[in-house]
mmCIF file of C-alpha atoms in Angstrom:
data_model
loop_
_atom_site.group_PDB
_atom_site.id
_atom_site.type_symbol
_atom_site.label_atom_id
_atom_site.label_comp_id
_atom_site.label_asym_id
_atom_site.label_seq_id
_atom_site.Cartn_x
_atom_site.Cartn_y
_atom_site.Cartn_z
ATOM 1 C CA MET A 1 100.136 124.511 124.367
ATOM 2 C CA SER A 2 102.789 126.094 122.864
ATOM 3 C CA LYS A 3 105.076 123.256 124.741
ATOM 4 C CA VAL A 4 102.880 120.711 123.296
ATOM 5 C CA LYS A 5 103.985 118.949 119.892
ATOM 6 C CA LEU A 6 102.105 116.848 117.457
ATOM 7 C CA ARG A 7 103.222 114.738 114.411
ATOM 8 C CA ILE A 8 101.425 112.949 112.044
ATOM 9 C CA GLU A 9 102.682 109.326 112.312
ATOM 10 C CA ASN A 10 99.724 107.359 109.689
ATOM 11 C CA ILE A 11 96.666 108.514 108.016
ATOM 12 C CA VAL A 12 94.480 105.742 106.680
ATOM 13 C CA ALA A 13 91.497 106.402 104.541
ATOM 14 C CA SER A 14 89.314 104.657 102.578
ATOM 15 C CA VAL A 15 88.273 105.524 98.905
ATOM 16 C CA ASP A 16 85.986 104.960 96.173
ATOM 17 C CA LEU A 17 86.983 104.954 92.803
ATOM 18 C CA PHE A 18 83.030 104.436 91.528
ATOM 19 C CA THR A 19 84.438 102.088 88.912
ATOM 20 C CA SER A 20 84.843 97.791 88.923
ATOM 21 C CA LEU A 21 88.116 97.050 88.616
ATOM 22 C CA ASP A 22 89.809 93.833 87.014
ATOM 23 C CA LEU A 23 92.573 92.943 89.353
ATOM 24 C CA GLU A 24 94.208 90.453 87.135
ATOM 25 C CA LYS A 25 94.819 93.810 84.602
ATOM 26 C CA VAL A 26 95.660 95.915 87.358
ATOM 27 C CA ILE A 27 98.179 93.823 88.955
ATOM 28 C CA GLU A 28 100.016 94.252 86.049
ATOM 29 C CA ILE A 29 100.555 97.782 86.112
ATOM 30 C CA CYS A 30 100.861 98.144 90.132
ATOM 31 C CA PRO A 31 104.873 97.886 90.691
ATOM 32 C CA ASN A 32 105.789 96.390 94.074
ATOM 33 C CA SER A 33 102.623 94.969 94.117
ATOM 34 C CA LYS A 34 101.553 91.107 95.514
ATOM 35 C CA TYR A 35 98.202 89.975 94.804
ATOM 36 C CA ASN A 36 97.001 86.230 95.964
ATOM 37 C CA PRO A 37 93.194 85.560 95.809
ATOM 38 C CA GLU A 38 93.099 82.711 97.984
ATOM 39 C CA GLU A 39 95.315 84.696 100.966
ATOM 40 C CA PHE A 40 93.573 88.119 100.449
ATOM 41 C CA PRO A 41 90.816 89.615 97.965
ATOM 42 C CA GLY A 42 92.465 92.336 96.638
ATOM 43 C CA ILE A 43 95.945 93.840 95.605
ATOM 44 C CA ILE A 44 98.406 95.064 98.075
ATOM 45 C CA CYS A 45 100.381 97.789 96.559
ATOM 46 C CA ARG A 46 102.872 100.093 97.475
ATOM 47 C CA PHE A 47 103.797 103.396 96.188
ATOM 48 C CA ASP A 48 107.530 105.228 97.068
ATOM 49 C CA GLU A 49 106.284 108.082 96.007
ATOM 50 C CA PRO A 50 104.306 109.511 97.836
ATOM 51 C CA LYS A 51 105.200 106.550 100.224
ATOM 52 C CA VAL A 52 101.802 104.479 100.844
ATOM 53 C CA ALA A 53 100.388 101.262 100.797
ATOM 54 C CA LEU A 54 96.734 100.683 98.691
ATOM 55 C CA LEU A 55 94.771 97.739 98.950
ATOM 56 C CA VAL A 56 92.922 97.767 95.776
ATOM 57 C CA PHE A 57 89.770 96.048 95.527
ATOM 58 C CA SER A 58 87.775 94.756 92.561
ATOM 59 C CA SER A 59 85.012 96.650 93.696
ATOM 60 C CA GLY A 60 86.878 100.267 92.672
ATOM 61 C CA LYS A 61 87.539 100.528 96.344
ATOM 62 C CA LEU A 62 90.847 101.295 97.870
ATOM 63 C CA VAL A 63 92.407 101.651 101.271
ATOM 64 C CA VAL A 64 95.413 103.797 101.410
ATOM 65 C CA THR A 65 97.585 103.848 104.656
ATOM 66 C CA GLY A 66 100.949 104.714 105.356
ATOM 67 C CA ALA A 67 100.101 108.487 104.147
ATOM 68 C CA LYS A 68 102.202 111.128 106.620
ATOM 69 C CA SER A 69 99.450 113.976 104.792
ATOM 70 C CA VAL A 70 96.073 114.165 103.190
ATOM 71 C CA GLU A 71 98.134 115.378 100.389
ATOM 72 C CA ASP A 72 99.894 112.015 100.505
ATOM 73 C CA ILE A 73 96.726 110.489 99.966
ATOM 74 C CA GLU A 74 95.523 112.422 97.070
ATOM 75 C CA GLY A 75 98.608 112.065 95.486
ATOM 76 C CA ALA A 76 98.493 108.445 95.664
ATOM 77 C CA VAL A 77 94.969 108.034 94.685
ATOM 78 C CA SER A 78 95.642 110.499 91.457
ATOM 79 C CA LYS A 79 98.572 108.264 90.635
ATOM 80 C CA LEU A 80 96.617 105.145 91.025
ATOM 81 C CA VAL A 81 93.706 106.761 88.746
ATOM 82 C CA GLY A 82 96.309 107.787 86.149
ATOM 83 C CA MET A 83 97.433 104.446 85.700
ATOM 84 C CA LEU A 84 93.878 102.565 85.601
ATOM 85 C CA SER A 85 92.804 105.036 82.938
ATOM 86 C CA LYS A 86 96.084 103.588 80.711
ATOM 87 C CA ILE A 87 94.442 100.001 81.035
ATOM 88 C CA GLY A 88 91.210 101.016 80.328
ATOM 89 C CA ALA A 89 89.099 101.961 83.240
ATOM 90 C CA LYS A 90 86.187 104.297 82.911
ATOM 91 C CA PHE A 91 85.414 106.131 86.121
ATOM 92 C CA GLN A 92 81.512 107.534 86.995
ATOM 93 C CA ARG A 93 82.892 110.215 88.607
ATOM 94 C CA ALA A 94 85.694 111.667 90.936
ATOM 95 C CA PRO A 95 87.114 109.835 93.559
ATOM 96 C CA GLN A 96 85.949 110.263 96.633
ATOM 97 C CA ILE A 97 88.310 110.355 99.659
ATOM 98 C CA ASP A 98 87.420 109.538 103.561
ATOM 99 C CA ILE A 99 89.688 109.722 106.050
ATOM 100 C CA GLN A 100 89.211 106.835 108.668
ATOM 101 C CA ASN A 101 91.862 107.567 111.238
ATOM 102 C CA MET A 102 94.723 109.564 111.720
ATOM 103 C CA VAL A 103 97.511 108.983 114.248
ATOM 104 C CA PHE A 104 99.570 111.761 116.335
ATOM 105 C CA SER A 105 102.528 111.279 118.454
ATOM 106 C CA GLY A 106 103.492 114.360 120.457
ATOM 107 C CA ASP A 107 105.075 115.388 123.588
ATOM 108 C CA ILE A 108 103.418 117.350 126.223
ATOM 109 C CA GLY A 109 106.460 118.594 127.737
ATOM 110 C CA MET A 110 106.152 117.413 131.165
ATOM 111 C CA GLU A 111 106.277 114.150 133.319
ATOM 112 C CA PHE A 112 103.496 112.346 134.914
ATOM 113 C CA ASN A 113 102.790 110.053 137.900
ATOM 114 C CA LEU A 114 100.376 107.691 135.821
ATOM 115 C CA ASP A 115 99.127 106.179 139.277
ATOM 116 C CA ALA A 116 97.609 109.826 139.805
ATOM 117 C CA VAL A 117 96.563 110.578 136.524
ATOM 118 C CA ALA A 118 94.573 107.334 136.441
ATOM 119 C CA LEU A 119 93.019 108.086 139.799
ATOM 120 C CA ALA A 120 91.737 111.276 139.035
ATOM 121 C CA LEU A 121 90.780 111.502 135.394
ATOM 122 C CA PRO A 122 87.407 110.037 134.255
ATOM 123 C CA ASN A 123 87.317 108.053 130.604
ATOM 124 C CA CYS A 124 90.564 106.497 131.231
ATOM 125 C CA GLU A 125 92.208 102.990 131.904
ATOM 126 C CA TYR A 126 95.812 102.239 133.641
ATOM 127 C CA GLU A 127 96.819 98.623 133.855
ATOM 128 C CA PRO A 128 100.474 99.105 133.850
ATOM 129 C CA GLU A 129 101.118 95.000 134.091
ATOM 130 C CA GLN A 130 99.292 94.885 130.521
ATOM 131 C CA PHE A 131 100.469 98.777 128.756
ATOM 132 C CA PRO A 132 102.727 101.024 130.268
ATOM 133 C CA GLY A 133 100.501 104.097 129.613
ATOM 134 C CA VAL A 134 97.334 105.562 130.685
ATOM 135 C CA ILE A 135 94.439 105.182 127.864
ATOM 136 C CA TYR A 136 92.533 108.213 127.937
ATOM 137 C CA ARG A 137 88.988 108.536 125.566
ATOM 138 C CA VAL A 138 87.491 111.632 124.320
ATOM 139 C CA LYS A 139 84.236 111.453 123.352
ATOM 140 C CA ASP A 140 83.844 114.957 121.231
ATOM 141 C CA PRO A 141 85.969 114.448 119.132
ATOM 142 C CA ARG A 142 86.071 110.855 119.056
ATOM 143 C CA ALA A 143 89.627 109.995 120.081
ATOM 144 C CA VAL A 144 92.048 107.554 122.139
ATOM 145 C CA ILE A 145 95.091 109.571 123.982
ATOM 146 C CA LEU A 146 97.966 106.949 124.944
ATOM 147 C CA LEU A 147 99.758 109.171 127.652
ATOM 148 C CA PHE A 148 102.905 107.778 129.040
ATOM 149 C CA SER A 149 104.621 108.913 132.368
ATOM 150 C CA SER A 150 107.610 110.753 130.316
ATOM 151 C CA GLY A 151 104.913 113.219 128.820
ATOM 152 C CA LYS A 152 104.842 111.685 125.308
ATOM 153 C CA ILE A 153 101.295 110.888 124.021
ATOM 154 C CA VAL A 154 99.651 109.047 121.105
ATOM 155 C CA CYS A 155 96.906 109.930 119.789
ATOM 156 C CA SER A 156 94.489 107.659 117.567
ATOM 157 C CA GLY A 157 91.183 107.864 115.927
ATOM 158 C CA ALA A 158 90.945 111.120 114.810
ATOM 159 C CA LYS A 159 89.640 112.092 111.754
ATOM 160 C CA SER A 160 91.465 115.528 111.166
ATOM 161 C CA GLU A 161 94.548 117.322 112.775
ATOM 162 C CA HIS A 162 92.014 119.981 114.174
ATOM 163 C CA ASP A 163 90.432 117.007 115.776
ATOM 164 C CA ALA A 164 93.439 115.783 117.486
ATOM 165 C CA TRP A 165 94.331 119.163 118.413
ATOM 166 C CA GLU A 166 90.944 119.368 120.621
ATOM 167 C CA ALA A 167 91.241 116.185 121.931
ATOM 168 C CA VAL A 168 94.570 116.948 123.469
ATOM 169 C CA LYS A 169 93.060 120.004 124.684
ATOM 170 C CA LYS A 170 90.463 118.241 126.430
ATOM 171 C CA LEU A 171 93.113 116.030 128.311
ATOM 172 C CA LEU A 172 95.101 118.985 129.276
ATOM 173 C CA HIS A 173 91.849 120.858 130.402
ATOM 174 C CA GLU A 174 91.305 117.526 132.820
ATOM 175 C CA LEU A 175 94.980 117.451 133.682
ATOM 176 C CA GLU A 176 94.580 120.896 134.891
ATOM 177 C CA LYS A 177 91.339 120.450 136.592
ATOM 178 C CA TYR A 178 92.439 118.030 138.970
ATOM 179 C CA GLY A 179 96.024 119.476 139.607
ATOM 180 C CA LEU A 180 97.880 117.230 137.945
ATOM 181 C CA THR A 181 99.956 119.844 135.463
ATOM 182 C CA GLU A 182 100.397 123.733 135.733
ATOM 183 C CA SER A 183 97.984 125.869 133.759
ATOM 184 C CA TRP A 184 98.005 126.065 130.032
ATOM 185 C CA GLU A 185 97.696 128.650 127.830
ATOM 186 C CA PHE A 186 95.168 127.907 124.792
#
């Protein structure tokens, strides 16, 4: 496992602010924002620091995307709450942040014959005419790993970094079990 590297590429979170929002007032205080209710029922707001995008809805619910850490999401929510407080928003309780998806990129550190991988591994798909990687589905923790012949991987659907590592470990165990790689130290 020491050869394997994972890096967070994106985190998506849903947030409940426990308040209703007047989006006409909110748009006035959000820099780098767009609001066209005929096209989309929320405000698309971009922060430079932390670098994220927020979808802000009148229900007080948000979607935060583009974050590279949970701290970025917490910082963006805190920043928005501070801005909303200045225009009179009242919150019933602290915001609730739920991580919906984390996307990681990584490298296993070796090359693979994807035809052999696809024939050996259960829970995978490989159609090279459609997509140049094996799509490997992990049931627990729930995640999808894209494996490329170069050994590069993309892990999506994990709810935490721990879950991503567990999913990658399961892939590596399967690769080893079917003789597709050398043994791994866990």
